[in-house]
C-alpha positions as a printed Julia matrix, in Angstrom:
329×3 Matrix{Float64}:
 -22.32  -11.62  -11.69
 -19.21   -9.72  -12.81
 -19.11   -7.79   -9.57
 -19.28  -10.97   -7.52
 -16.65  -12.61   -9.67
 -14.27   -9.77   -8.83
 -11.77   -7.57  -10.57
  -8.24   -8.59  -11.45
  -5.59   -5.92  -11.97
  -2.31   -6.72  -13.7
   0.6    -4.97  -11.98
   4.1    -4.95  -13.49
   7.02   -4.54  -11.08
  10.08   -3.68  -13.16
  13.56   -2.2   -12.79
  17.24   -3.0   -12.99
  18.48   -6.23  -11.41
  19.4    -5.6    -7.78
  17.26   -2.47   -7.47
  15.21   -3.99   -4.64
  11.99   -5.06   -6.38
  11.67   -8.5    -4.81
  12.67   -7.19   -1.38
   9.87   -4.65   -1.3
   7.37   -7.17   -2.67
   8.33   -9.64    0.05
   8.0    -7.03    2.8
   4.65   -5.69    1.64
   2.92   -8.88    0.5
   4.78  -11.78    2.15
   5.29  -10.27    5.61
   9.08  -10.31    5.53
  11.04   -8.01    7.81
  13.7    -5.88    6.12
  16.66   -7.88    7.44
  15.18  -11.14    6.07
  15.32   -9.87    2.49
  19.1   -10.28    2.45
  18.66  -13.96    1.73
  16.52  -13.38   -1.37
  18.13  -14.27   -4.69
  17.79  -12.56   -8.04
  14.45  -12.92   -9.83
  14.64  -15.24  -12.85
  12.45  -14.08  -15.75
   8.98  -13.29  -14.31
   7.59  -14.37  -10.94
   3.8   -14.32  -10.81
   1.72  -13.93   -7.66
  -1.96  -13.3    -7.05
  -2.79  -11.14   -4.06
  -6.37  -10.91   -2.81
  -6.94   -7.34   -1.76
 -10.16   -5.97   -0.32
 -12.78   -8.5    -1.28
 -13.3    -8.53   -5.02
  -9.97   -6.95   -6.04
  -7.13   -9.31   -6.96
  -3.68   -8.02   -7.85
  -1.97  -10.11  -10.54
   1.59   -9.09   -9.65
   4.36   -9.69  -12.2
   7.82   -9.32  -10.63
  10.02   -9.02  -13.71
  13.71   -9.89  -13.51
  15.93   -6.98  -14.45
  18.89   -8.73  -16.05
  19.69   -7.44  -19.57
  18.72  -10.67  -21.33
  15.29  -10.71  -19.73
  14.67   -7.03  -20.45
  15.5    -7.57  -24.13
  12.93  -10.37  -24.27
  10.27   -8.25  -22.58
  10.74   -5.58  -25.23
  10.85   -7.93  -28.22
   9.49  -11.49  -28.31
   7.45  -11.22  -25.09
   6.25   -7.64  -25.49
   2.6    -8.45  -26.21
   2.5   -10.97  -23.37
   4.12   -8.68  -20.8
   2.69   -5.24  -21.62
  -0.88   -6.08  -22.63
  -3.83   -5.5   -20.26
  -1.67   -3.78  -17.64
  -3.34   -1.74  -14.91
  -0.2    -0.38  -13.25
   3.52   -0.26  -13.98
   5.75    0.19  -10.94
   9.31    0.96  -12.02
  12.08    0.85   -9.43
  15.26    2.93   -9.76
  18.29    2.2    -7.57
  19.58    5.48   -6.16
  23.1     3.96   -6.06
  23.14    3.0    -9.74
  26.22    4.23  -11.56
  24.4     3.87  -14.89
  21.39    6.06  -14.24
  21.37    7.42  -17.8
  21.19    3.89  -19.12
  18.48    3.07  -16.58
  16.46    5.97  -17.98
  16.85    4.66  -21.53
  15.54    1.24  -20.47
  12.66    2.84  -18.57
  11.75    4.93  -21.61
  11.7     1.81  -23.81
   9.4     0.07  -21.33
   7.12    3.12  -21.19
   6.81    3.13  -25.0
   5.99   -0.58  -25.06
   3.37   -0.02  -22.37
   1.85    2.97  -24.2
   1.42    0.88  -27.36
  -0.39   -1.97  -25.58
  -1.91   -0.53  -22.38
  -2.29    3.22  -22.93
  -4.66    3.63  -19.96
  -2.21    2.13  -17.45
  -0.93    4.14  -14.48
   2.83    4.51  -13.98
   4.62    4.91  -10.66
   8.37    5.23  -10.17
  10.1     4.44   -6.9
  13.5     6.01   -6.31
  14.67    3.28   -3.98
  17.32    2.74   -1.28
  17.11    6.36   -0.18
  18.4     5.35    3.25
  21.85    5.22    1.61
  21.75    8.97    0.94
  22.68   11.43    3.69
  19.63   13.11    5.21
  20.41   16.66    4.12
  20.91   15.59    0.48
  17.84   13.33    0.11
  15.25   15.86   -1.03
  17.6    17.46   -3.53
  18.76   14.17   -5.08
  15.24   12.74   -5.16
  13.83   15.82   -6.89
  16.63   15.76   -9.48
  16.1    12.07  -10.26
  12.31   12.4   -10.32
  12.55   15.29  -12.81
  14.74   13.2   -15.12
  12.32   10.27  -14.91
   9.33   12.46  -15.78
  11.15   13.74  -18.87
  11.37   10.15  -20.16
   7.86    8.93  -19.41
   6.37    9.75  -22.8
   2.58   10.03  -22.77
   2.22    8.97  -19.14
   1.94   11.12  -16.05
   4.31    9.56  -13.55
   4.08    9.75   -9.77
   7.47    9.35   -8.07
   8.19    8.26   -4.5
  11.38    8.12   -2.45
  11.47    4.71   -0.75
  13.49    2.48    1.54
  12.78   -0.92    3.05
  14.09    0.38    6.39
  11.37    2.95    7.12
   7.72    3.79    6.52
   8.32    5.35    3.08
   7.73    1.97    1.43
   4.24    1.77    2.92
   3.43    5.32    1.86
   4.32    4.56   -1.75
   2.48    1.25   -1.97
  -0.59    2.6    -0.15
  -0.77    5.41   -2.71
  -0.49    2.92   -5.56
  -3.12    0.55   -4.19
  -5.46    3.48   -3.53
  -5.77    4.05   -7.28
  -6.83    0.44   -7.88
  -9.58   -0.09   -5.3
 -13.04   -0.25   -6.92
 -15.93    1.61   -5.35
 -13.6     3.63   -3.12
 -15.82    6.71   -3.17
 -18.72    4.78   -1.66
 -16.47    3.25    1.01
 -15.14    6.71    1.93
 -18.65    8.16    2.14
 -19.71    5.4     4.55
 -16.53    5.91    6.54
 -17.27    9.63    6.88
 -20.77    8.82    8.15
 -19.34    6.36   10.62
 -16.82    8.95   11.84
 -19.6    11.49   12.33
 -21.71    9.02   14.3
 -18.78    8.11   16.54
 -17.57   11.66   16.98
 -14.21   10.29   15.88
 -11.18   12.49   15.42
  -9.77   10.05   12.9
 -10.59    6.7    11.28
  -8.07    4.72    9.23
  -8.89    1.61    7.22
  -6.04   -0.9     6.73
  -5.88   -3.95    4.47
  -5.72   -7.02    6.71
  -2.64   -8.86    5.41
  -0.37   -6.09    4.14
  -1.58   -3.41    6.58
  -1.4    -0.88    3.77
  -3.64    2.12    4.27
  -6.81    1.79    2.19
  -8.25    5.18    3.09
  -8.87    7.46    6.05
 -11.2    10.13    7.38
  -9.82   12.96    9.52
 -11.77   15.61   11.43
 -10.69   19.18   12.03
  -9.2    18.12   15.37
  -7.33   15.26   13.71
  -5.87   17.64   11.14
  -3.99   19.37   13.96
  -1.8    16.28   14.42
   1.73   17.42   13.46
   2.85   13.93   12.4
   1.96   13.93    8.71
   3.31   10.44    7.99
   1.51    8.82   10.94
  -0.49    6.38    8.8
   2.61    4.89    7.19
   4.35    4.79   10.56
   1.39    2.88   11.99
   1.49    0.43    9.06
   5.17   -0.22    9.74
   4.76   -0.51   13.53
   1.73   -2.79   13.43
   3.24   -4.98   10.72
   6.38   -5.43   12.84
   4.26   -6.17   15.91
   2.24   -8.78   13.98
   5.49  -10.44   12.92
   6.57  -10.56   16.57
   3.22  -12.11   17.51
   3.7   -14.71   14.8
   7.17  -15.55   16.08
   6.05  -16.03   19.68
   2.66  -17.67   19.09
   3.51  -19.91   16.13
   0.63  -18.49   14.08
   1.23  -17.94   10.34
   2.37  -14.41    9.45
  -0.63  -14.0     7.16
  -3.16  -14.88    9.89
  -5.11  -12.13   11.73
  -3.18  -12.74   15.02
  -5.2   -10.22   17.0
  -8.84   -9.15   17.09
  -8.7    -5.85   18.95
  -6.54   -3.74   21.18
  -7.02   -0.28   22.59
  -5.23    2.6    24.29
  -6.93    4.99   26.72
  -5.25    8.21   27.83
  -6.31   11.51   29.33
  -6.0    13.18   25.91
  -7.45   10.61   23.5
  -8.75    7.06   23.11
  -7.7     4.76   20.28
  -8.47    1.21   19.26
  -7.54   -1.03   16.35
  -9.9    -3.88   15.59
 -10.53   -6.54   12.98
 -13.26   -5.01   10.84
 -14.38   -6.81    7.69
 -12.89  -10.06    6.41
 -10.19   -8.08    4.6
  -9.64   -5.02    6.77
  -8.67   -3.65   10.15
  -9.96   -0.31   11.39
  -8.28    2.27   13.63
 -10.51    4.73   15.47
  -9.32    7.75   17.47
 -11.84    9.48   19.74
 -11.93   11.99   22.56
 -11.06   10.65   26.05
 -13.69    9.01   28.25
 -14.78    5.45   29.02
 -18.31    5.89   27.7
 -17.07    7.45   24.46
 -14.65    4.57   23.95
 -17.27    1.88   24.6
 -19.85    3.48   22.3
 -17.25    3.8    19.53
 -16.39    0.1    19.82
 -20.07   -0.92   19.77
 -20.99    1.28   16.8
 -17.95    0.12   14.84
 -19.1    -3.49   15.28
 -22.6    -2.53   14.13
 -21.12   -1.03   10.94
 -19.24   -4.19    9.96
 -22.15   -5.79    8.11
 -22.6    -2.78    5.82
 -18.91   -2.61    4.92
 -18.82   -6.38    4.37
 -21.58   -6.03    1.8
 -19.72   -3.25    0.0
 -16.55   -5.33   -0.2
 -18.36   -8.39   -1.47
 -20.57   -6.71   -4.04
 -18.67   -3.53   -4.83
 -21.9    -1.55   -4.46
 -24.8    -0.93   -2.12
 -27.13    1.92   -1.16
 -25.97    4.37    1.46
 -27.32    3.38    4.84
 -27.88    5.57    7.88
 -25.1     5.65   10.46
 -25.26    3.5    13.62
 -27.94    4.6    16.03
 -26.28    4.1    19.41
 -25.69    7.66   20.64
 -22.22    8.84   21.54
 -22.36   10.43   24.98
 -21.22   13.95   25.62
 -18.5    14.32   28.19
């Protein structure tokens, strides 16, 4: 019964006012494009949203306003309400802030309040607006800021990411965060590996349907040779932008599926992206050849029922891979 009812994870999104919290939330979860975030106003107190993510996982997202008066309340009268039962704290630092030392003090106070009430929570820090830093200084400045943040995190181990709403770095960070929250991920990955073996796939990537964040992926030895190490986040960004264009020209809601399947066939590889389960899309890369492509599409459709059951129940015995043979070229 509990598995069917689902799991709810409380996620705190905190940081100084104007650091870009609401902009990134709107891009990732509300299908905004970066330029549209300019019309967003400041967050007043706490904005709550519930995001259904992969079947039985629901993110209870608290976007906390960063004005001084609100922060004082979070740390005093509202501390038990805000910091209890937290699964993840995402703290956003503005790289342009002229009061970074003060920002660290506030972060440290929030970390202590979280440790007292949710000691098992995970903490992620996003050093945001990195597009405003010149390319050749970015790594140096990010590493310096990340080191200072980790000194102030208290009992927590903090993972830091350099992010910007103008490139794929935002998707990389949020995909990494969501990855830690997905229940039963090991079983899903094992099934995905079996599917990849049965298809002879060079790579399989599983995306969440609405946000197009990367859930997980399986890469073969051939796929590992791909020199583009941030290709998954780039694909998230590209496909999300394409879906927004489809919405604009078809009149369909931005949160709707908008496409069922599309494929690319070349002399070096085949690739298709298709609607998979109710909450996911799947990307499959195979060797070239019409027969290989068609068998991969068929076997992927056969596998849908198994993955649907895993999403709905959060469990399920391992099943054999699809039986339609993949032809040799």
